[in-house]
Coordinates of N, CA and C and ligand atoms in Angstrom, one line a residue:
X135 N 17.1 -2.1 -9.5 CA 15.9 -2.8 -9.0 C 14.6 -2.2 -9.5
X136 N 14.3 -0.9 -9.7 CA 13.3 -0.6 -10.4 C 12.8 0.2 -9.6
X137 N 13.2 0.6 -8.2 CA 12.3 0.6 -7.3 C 12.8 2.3 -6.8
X138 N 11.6 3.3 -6.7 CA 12.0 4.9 -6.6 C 11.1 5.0 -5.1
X139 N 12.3 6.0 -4.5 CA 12.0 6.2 -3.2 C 11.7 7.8 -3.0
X140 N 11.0 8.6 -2.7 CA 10.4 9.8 -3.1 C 9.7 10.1 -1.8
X141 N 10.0 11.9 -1.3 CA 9.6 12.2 -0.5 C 7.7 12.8 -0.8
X142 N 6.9 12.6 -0.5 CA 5.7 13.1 -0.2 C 4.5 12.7 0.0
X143 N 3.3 13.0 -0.5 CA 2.1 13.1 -0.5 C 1.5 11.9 -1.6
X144 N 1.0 10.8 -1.2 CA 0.6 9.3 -1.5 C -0.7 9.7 -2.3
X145 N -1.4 10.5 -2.5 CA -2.6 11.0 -2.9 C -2.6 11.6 -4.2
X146 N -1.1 12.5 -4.0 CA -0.8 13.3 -5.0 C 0.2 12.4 -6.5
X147 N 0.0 11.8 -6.1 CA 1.5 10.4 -7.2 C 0.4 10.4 -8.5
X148 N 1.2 10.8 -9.4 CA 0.8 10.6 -10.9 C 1.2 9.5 -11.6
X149 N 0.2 7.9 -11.0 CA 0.5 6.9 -11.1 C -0.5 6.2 -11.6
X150 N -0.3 4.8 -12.3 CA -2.2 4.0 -12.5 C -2.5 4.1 -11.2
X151 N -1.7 3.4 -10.4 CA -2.3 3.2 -9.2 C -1.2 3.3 -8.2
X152 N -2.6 3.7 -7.1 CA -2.2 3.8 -5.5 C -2.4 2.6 -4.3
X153 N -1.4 2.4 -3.2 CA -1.8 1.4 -2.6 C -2.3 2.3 -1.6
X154 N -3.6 1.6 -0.9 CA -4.0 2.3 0.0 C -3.8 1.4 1.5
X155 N -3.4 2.3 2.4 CA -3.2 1.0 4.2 C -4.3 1.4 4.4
X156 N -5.6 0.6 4.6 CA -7.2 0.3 4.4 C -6.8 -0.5 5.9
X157 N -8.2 -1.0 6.2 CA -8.8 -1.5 7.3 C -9.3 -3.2 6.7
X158 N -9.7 -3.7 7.3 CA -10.7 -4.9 7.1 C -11.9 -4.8 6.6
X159 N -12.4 -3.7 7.4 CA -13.8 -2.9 7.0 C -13.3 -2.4 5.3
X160 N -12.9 -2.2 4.8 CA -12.8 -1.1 3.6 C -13.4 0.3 3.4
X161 N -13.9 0.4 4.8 CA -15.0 1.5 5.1 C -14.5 2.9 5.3
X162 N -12.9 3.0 5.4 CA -12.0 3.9 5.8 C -12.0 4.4 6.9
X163 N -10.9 5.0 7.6 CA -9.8 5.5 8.4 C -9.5 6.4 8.3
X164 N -8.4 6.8 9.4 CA -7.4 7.7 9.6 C -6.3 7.6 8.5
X165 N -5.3 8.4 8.8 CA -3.6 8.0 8.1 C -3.5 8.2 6.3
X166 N -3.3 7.4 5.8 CA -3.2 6.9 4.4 C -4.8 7.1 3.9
X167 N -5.1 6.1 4.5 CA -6.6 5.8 4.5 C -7.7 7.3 4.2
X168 N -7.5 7.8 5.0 CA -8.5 9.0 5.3 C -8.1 10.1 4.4
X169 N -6.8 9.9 3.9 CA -6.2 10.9 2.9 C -6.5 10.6 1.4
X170 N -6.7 9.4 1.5 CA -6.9 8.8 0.0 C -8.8 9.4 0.1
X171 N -9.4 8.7 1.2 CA -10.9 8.6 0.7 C -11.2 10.3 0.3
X172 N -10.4 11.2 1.2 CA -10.8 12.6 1.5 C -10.4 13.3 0.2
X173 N -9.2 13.2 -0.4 CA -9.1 13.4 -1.7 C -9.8 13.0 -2.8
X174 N -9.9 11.5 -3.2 CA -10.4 10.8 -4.1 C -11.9 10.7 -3.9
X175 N -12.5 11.7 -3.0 CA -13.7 11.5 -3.1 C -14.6 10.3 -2.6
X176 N -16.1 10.3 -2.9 CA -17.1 9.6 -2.4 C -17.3 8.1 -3.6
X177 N -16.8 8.6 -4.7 CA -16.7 7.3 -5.6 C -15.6 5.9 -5.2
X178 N -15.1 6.0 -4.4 CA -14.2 5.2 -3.7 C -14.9 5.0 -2.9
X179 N -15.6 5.3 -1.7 CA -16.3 4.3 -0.5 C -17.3 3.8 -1.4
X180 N -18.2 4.4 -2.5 CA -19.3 3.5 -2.8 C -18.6 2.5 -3.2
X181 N -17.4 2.1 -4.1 CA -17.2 1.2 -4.7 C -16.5 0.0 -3.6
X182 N -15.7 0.7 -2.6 CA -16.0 -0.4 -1.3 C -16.8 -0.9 -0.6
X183 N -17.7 0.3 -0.6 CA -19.4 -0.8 0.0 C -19.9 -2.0 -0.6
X184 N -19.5 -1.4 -2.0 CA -19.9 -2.1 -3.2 C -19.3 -4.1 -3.0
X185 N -18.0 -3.6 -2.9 CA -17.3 -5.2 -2.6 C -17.4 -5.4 -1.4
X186 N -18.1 -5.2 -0.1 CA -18.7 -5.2 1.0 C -20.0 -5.9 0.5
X187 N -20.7 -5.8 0.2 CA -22.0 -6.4 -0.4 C -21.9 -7.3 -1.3
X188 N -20.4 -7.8 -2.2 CA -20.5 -9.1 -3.0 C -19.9 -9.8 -2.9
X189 N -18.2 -9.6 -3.0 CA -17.3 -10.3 -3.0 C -16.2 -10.2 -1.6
X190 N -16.8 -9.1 -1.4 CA -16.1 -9.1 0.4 C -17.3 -8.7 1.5
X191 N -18.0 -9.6 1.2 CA -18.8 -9.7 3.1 C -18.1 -9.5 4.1
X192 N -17.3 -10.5 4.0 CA -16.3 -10.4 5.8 C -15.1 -9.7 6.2
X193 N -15.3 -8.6 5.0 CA -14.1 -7.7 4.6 C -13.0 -8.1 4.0
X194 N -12.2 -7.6 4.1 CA -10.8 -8.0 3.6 C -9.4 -8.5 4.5
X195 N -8.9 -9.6 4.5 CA -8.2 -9.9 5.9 C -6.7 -9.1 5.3
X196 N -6.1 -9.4 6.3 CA -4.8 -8.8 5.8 C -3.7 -9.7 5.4
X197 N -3.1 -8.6 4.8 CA -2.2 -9.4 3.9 C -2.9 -9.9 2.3
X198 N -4.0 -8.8 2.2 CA -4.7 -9.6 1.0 C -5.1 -8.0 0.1
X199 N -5.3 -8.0 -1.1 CA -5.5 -6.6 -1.5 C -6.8 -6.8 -2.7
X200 N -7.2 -5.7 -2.9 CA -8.5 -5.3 -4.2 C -8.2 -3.9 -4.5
X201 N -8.8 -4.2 -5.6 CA -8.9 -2.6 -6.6 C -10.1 -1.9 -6.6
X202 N -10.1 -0.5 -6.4 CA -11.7 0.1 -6.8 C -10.9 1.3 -7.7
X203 N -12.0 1.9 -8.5 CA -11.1 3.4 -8.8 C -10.9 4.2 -8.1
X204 N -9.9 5.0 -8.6 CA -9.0 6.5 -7.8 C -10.1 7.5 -7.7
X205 N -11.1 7.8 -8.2 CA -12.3 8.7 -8.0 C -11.0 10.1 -8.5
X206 N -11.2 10.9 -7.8 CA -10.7 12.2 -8.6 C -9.4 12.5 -8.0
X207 N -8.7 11.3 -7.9 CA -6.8 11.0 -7.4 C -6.6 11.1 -8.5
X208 N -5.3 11.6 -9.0 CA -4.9 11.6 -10.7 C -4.5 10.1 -10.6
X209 N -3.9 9.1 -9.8 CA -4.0 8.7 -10.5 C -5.9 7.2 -11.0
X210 N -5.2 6.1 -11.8 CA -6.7 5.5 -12.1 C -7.2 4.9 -11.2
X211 N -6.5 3.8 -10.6 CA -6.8 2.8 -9.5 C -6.2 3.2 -7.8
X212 N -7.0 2.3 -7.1 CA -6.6 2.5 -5.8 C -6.8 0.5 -5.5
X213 N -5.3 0.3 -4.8 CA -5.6 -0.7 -4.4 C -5.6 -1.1 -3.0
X214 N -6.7 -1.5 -2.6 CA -6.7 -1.6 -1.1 C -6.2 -3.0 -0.5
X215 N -5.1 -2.6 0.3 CA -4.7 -3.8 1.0 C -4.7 -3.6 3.0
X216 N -4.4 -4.2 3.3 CA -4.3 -4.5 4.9 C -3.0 -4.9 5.2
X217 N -2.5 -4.2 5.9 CA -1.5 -4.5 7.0 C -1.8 -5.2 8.5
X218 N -1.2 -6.0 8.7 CA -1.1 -6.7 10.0 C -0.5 -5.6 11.2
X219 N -1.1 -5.7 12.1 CA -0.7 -5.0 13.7 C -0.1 -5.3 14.1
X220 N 0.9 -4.5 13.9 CA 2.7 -5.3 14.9 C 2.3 -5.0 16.0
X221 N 2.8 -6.6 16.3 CA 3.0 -7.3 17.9 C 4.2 -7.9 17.9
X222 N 4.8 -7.9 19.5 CA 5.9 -8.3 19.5 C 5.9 -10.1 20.0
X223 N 4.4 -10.4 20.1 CA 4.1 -11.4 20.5 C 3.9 -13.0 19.4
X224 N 4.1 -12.4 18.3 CA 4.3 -13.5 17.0 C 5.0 -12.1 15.5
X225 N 5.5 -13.4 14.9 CA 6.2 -12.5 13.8 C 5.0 -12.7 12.4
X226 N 4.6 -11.5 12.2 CA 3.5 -11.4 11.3 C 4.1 -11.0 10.0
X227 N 5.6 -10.4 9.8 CA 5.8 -9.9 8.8 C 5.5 -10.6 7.6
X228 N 5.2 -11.9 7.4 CA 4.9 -12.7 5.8 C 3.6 -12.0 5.4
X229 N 3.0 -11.3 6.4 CA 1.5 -10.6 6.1 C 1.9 -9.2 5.4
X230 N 2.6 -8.5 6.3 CA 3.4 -7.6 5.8 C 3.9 -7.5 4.2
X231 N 4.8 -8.9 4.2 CA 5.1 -8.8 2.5 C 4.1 -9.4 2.0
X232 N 3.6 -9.9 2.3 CA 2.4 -10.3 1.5 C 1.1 -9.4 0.6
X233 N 1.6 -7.8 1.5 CA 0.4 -6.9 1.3 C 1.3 -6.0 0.1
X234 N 2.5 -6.0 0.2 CA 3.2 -5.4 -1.4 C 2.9 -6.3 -2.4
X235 N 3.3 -7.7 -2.2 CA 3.4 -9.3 -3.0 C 1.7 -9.2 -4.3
X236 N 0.8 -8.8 -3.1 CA -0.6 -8.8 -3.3 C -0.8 -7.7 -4.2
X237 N -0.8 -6.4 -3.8 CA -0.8 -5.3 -4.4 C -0.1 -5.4 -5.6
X238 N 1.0 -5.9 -5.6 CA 1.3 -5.8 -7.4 C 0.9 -7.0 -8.3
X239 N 0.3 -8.0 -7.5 CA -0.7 -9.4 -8.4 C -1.6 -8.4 -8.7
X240 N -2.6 -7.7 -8.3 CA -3.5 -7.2 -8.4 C -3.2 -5.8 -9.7
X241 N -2.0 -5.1 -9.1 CA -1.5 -4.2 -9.9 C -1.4 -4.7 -11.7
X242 N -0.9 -6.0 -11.5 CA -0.4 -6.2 -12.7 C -1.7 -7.3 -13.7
X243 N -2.5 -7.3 -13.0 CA -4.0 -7.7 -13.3 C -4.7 -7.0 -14.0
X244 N -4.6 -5.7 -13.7 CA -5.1 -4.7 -14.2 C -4.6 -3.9 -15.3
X245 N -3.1 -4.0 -15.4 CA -2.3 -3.7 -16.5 C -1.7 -2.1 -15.8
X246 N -1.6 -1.8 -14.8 CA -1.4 -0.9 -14.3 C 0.2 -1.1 -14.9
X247 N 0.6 -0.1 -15.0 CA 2.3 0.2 -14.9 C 3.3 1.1 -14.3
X248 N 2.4 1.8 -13.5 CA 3.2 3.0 -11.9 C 2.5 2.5 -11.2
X249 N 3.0 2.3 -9.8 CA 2.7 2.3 -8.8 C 3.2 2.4 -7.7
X250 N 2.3 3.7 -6.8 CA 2.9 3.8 -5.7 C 2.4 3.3 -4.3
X251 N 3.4 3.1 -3.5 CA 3.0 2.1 -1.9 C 3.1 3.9 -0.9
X252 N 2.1 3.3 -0.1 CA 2.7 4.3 1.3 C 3.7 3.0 1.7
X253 N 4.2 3.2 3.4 CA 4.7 2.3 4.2 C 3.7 2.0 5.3
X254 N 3.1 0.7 4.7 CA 2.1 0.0 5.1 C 2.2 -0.5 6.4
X255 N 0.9 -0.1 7.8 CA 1.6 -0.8 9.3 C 2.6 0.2 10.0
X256 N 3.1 1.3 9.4 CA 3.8 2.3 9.9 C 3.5 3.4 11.0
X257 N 1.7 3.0 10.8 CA 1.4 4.6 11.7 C 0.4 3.7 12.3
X258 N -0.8 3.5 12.5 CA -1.9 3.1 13.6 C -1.7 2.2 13.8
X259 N -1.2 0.8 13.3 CA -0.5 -0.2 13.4 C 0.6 -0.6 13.9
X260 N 1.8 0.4 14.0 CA 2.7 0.0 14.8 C 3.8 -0.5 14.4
X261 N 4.3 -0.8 13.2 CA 5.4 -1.5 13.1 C 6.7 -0.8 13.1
X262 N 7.6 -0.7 13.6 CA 9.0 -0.2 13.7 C 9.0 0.1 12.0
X263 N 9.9 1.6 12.0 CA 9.8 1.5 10.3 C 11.5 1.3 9.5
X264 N 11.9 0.9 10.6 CA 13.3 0.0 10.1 C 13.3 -1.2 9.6
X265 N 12.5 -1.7 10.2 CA 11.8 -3.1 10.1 C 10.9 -3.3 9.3
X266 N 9.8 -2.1 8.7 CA 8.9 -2.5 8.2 C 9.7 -2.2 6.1
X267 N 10.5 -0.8 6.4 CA 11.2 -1.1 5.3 C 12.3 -1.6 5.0
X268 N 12.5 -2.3 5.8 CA 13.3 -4.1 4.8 C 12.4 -4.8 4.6
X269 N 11.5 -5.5 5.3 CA 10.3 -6.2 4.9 C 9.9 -5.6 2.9
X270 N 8.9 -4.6 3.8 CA 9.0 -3.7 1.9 C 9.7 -4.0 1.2
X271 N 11.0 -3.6 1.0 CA 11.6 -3.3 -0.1 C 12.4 -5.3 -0.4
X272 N 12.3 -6.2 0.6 CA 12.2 -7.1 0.1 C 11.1 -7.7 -1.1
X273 N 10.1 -7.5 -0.3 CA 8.9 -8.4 -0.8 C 8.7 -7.6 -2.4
X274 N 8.8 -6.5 -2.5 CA 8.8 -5.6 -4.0 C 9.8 -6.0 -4.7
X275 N 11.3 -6.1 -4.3 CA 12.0 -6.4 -5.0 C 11.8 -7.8 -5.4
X276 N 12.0 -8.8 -4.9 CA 11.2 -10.1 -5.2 C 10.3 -11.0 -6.0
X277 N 9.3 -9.2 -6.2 CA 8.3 -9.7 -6.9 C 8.6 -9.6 -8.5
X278 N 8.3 -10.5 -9.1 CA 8.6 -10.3 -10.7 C 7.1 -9.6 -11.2
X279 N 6.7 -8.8 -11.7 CA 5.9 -8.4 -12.4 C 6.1 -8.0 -14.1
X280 N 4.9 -8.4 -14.9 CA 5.5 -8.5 -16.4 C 4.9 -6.8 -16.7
X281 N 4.2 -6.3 -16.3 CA 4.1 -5.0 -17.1 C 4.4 -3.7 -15.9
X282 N 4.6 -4.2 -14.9 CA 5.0 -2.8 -13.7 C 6.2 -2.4 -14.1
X283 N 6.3 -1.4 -14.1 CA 7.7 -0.8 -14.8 C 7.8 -0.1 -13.3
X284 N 7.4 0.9 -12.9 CA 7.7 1.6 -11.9 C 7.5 1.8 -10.6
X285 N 7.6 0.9 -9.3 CA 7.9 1.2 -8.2 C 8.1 1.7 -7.4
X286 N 7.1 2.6 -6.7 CA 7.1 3.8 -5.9 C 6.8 3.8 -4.6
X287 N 7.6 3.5 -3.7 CA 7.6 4.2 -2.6 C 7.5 5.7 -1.8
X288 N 6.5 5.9 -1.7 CA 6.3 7.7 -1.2 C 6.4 7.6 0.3
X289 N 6.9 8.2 0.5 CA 7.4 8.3 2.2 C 7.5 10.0 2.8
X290 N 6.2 10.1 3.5 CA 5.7 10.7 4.2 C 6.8 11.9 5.0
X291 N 7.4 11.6 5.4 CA 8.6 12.4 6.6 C 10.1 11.9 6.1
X292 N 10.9 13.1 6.7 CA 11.8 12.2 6.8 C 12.9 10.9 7.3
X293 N 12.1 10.7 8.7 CA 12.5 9.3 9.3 C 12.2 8.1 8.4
X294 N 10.8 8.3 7.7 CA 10.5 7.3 6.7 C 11.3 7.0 5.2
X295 N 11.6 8.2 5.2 CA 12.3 7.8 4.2 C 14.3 8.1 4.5
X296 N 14.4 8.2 5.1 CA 15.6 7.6 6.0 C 15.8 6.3 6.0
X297 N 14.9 5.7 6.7 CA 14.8 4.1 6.5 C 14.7 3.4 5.3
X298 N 13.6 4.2 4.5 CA 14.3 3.1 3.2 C 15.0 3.7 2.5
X299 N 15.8 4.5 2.5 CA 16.7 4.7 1.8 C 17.6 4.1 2.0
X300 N 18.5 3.9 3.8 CA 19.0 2.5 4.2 C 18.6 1.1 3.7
X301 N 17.2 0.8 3.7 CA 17.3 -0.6 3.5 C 17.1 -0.9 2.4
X302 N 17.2 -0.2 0.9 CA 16.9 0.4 -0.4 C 19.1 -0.2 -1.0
X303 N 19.7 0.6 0.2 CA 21.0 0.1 0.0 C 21.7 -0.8 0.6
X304 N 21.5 -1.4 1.5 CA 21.2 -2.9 1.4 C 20.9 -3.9 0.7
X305 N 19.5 -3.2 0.5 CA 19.1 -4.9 -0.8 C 20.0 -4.6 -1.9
X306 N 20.7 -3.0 -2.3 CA 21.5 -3.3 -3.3 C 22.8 -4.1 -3.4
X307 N 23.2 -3.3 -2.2 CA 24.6 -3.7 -1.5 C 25.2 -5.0 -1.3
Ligands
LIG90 N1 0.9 9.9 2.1 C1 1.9 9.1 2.4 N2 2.1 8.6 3.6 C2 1.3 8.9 4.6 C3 0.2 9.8 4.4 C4 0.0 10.3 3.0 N3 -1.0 11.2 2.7 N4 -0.5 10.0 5.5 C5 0.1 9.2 6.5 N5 1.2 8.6 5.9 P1 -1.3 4.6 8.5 P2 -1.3 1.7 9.0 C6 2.2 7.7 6.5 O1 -1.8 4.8 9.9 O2 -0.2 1.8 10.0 C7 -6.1 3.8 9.1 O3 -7.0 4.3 10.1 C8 2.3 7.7 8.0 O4 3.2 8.6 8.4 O5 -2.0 5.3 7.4 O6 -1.2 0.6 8.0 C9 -6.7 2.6 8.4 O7 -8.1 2.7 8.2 C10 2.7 6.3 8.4 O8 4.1 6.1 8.4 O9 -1.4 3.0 8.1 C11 -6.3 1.4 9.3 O10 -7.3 1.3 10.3 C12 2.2 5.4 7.2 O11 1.7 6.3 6.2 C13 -5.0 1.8 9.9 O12 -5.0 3.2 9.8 C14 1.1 4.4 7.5 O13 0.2 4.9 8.4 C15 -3.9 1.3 9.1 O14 -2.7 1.6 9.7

């Protein structure tokens, strides 16, 4: 399938690009979010303010993604997308795949060809991460991209990557 599942640090990936689990605001966070701005420096919020001020007034809804640069992340790009807030009250997950689906239109826009995902909606958001990695590793596998060669899943701990390593053998299976 294409798709590498790797334990660590989402900041540290020697990739074109990184997905970042961003806010609506693009203004940054905790989690993913706070790791990326804190590493990659102050050239990443300016360039969010930046699409705050032209092409994203009303922020970014979720399930929808943009690019700024990596500022001093090795790798080039950072692409910010939004995760939906699991609730048990409606099934949001098409937002969910929608935010991998997104991330690699965008990825593959730019000619990027690594790319790594955190597990998007996993931590302040809430989503079971059983559930959130089959969603994932659907919606990536699914996606056809003409120049992404490499598919990275970085997974933080090892419950996280427990899970998709299960549901990794599944979609093979
Ligand atoms: N590298 C890889 N994975 C990480 C890292 C890291 N450096 N740090 C945390 N994780 P979260 P969300 C894992 O909360 O649920 C922010 O405040 C973590 O263990 O970052 O989409 C934003 O601004 C968890 O499993 O993203 C939003 O407001 C997973 O990444 C909100 O949180 C995702 O956790 C987004 O929440």
């Amino acid at each position: 399938m294409g798709i590498e599942i790797v334990r660590g640090d989402i900041t540290a990936q020697e990739v074109d690009a990184v997905v970042n689990a961003a806010n609506s605001s693009l203004l940054g966070g905790g989690g993913v979010d706070g790791a990326i701005h804190r590493r990659g420096g102050p050239g990443i919020l300016a360039e969010c303010r930046r699409l705050r001020d032209s092409s994203h007034r009303d922020g970014l809804p979720a399930g929808q993604a943009v690019a700024t640069t990596a500022g001093e992340l090795p790798a080039r790009w950072v692409i910010h997308t939004v995760g939906p807030v699991y609730t048990t009250a409606e099934d949001r997950s098409h937002l969910l795949a929608s935010c991998y689906v997104e991330s690699l239109r965008v990825a593959g826009e730019l000619g990027a060809e690594t790319v790594a995902f955190p597990t998007i909606s996993t931590g302040a958001y809430g989503w079971p991460l059983d559930d959130a990695a089959r969603v994932a590793i659907a919606a990536v596998s699914e996606t056809a991209t003409s120049n992404v060669t490499t598919r990275r899943f970085v997974l933080f701990d090892s419950p996280a990557y427990a899970a998709f390593e299960s549901a990794l053998a599944r979609a093979e299976g």
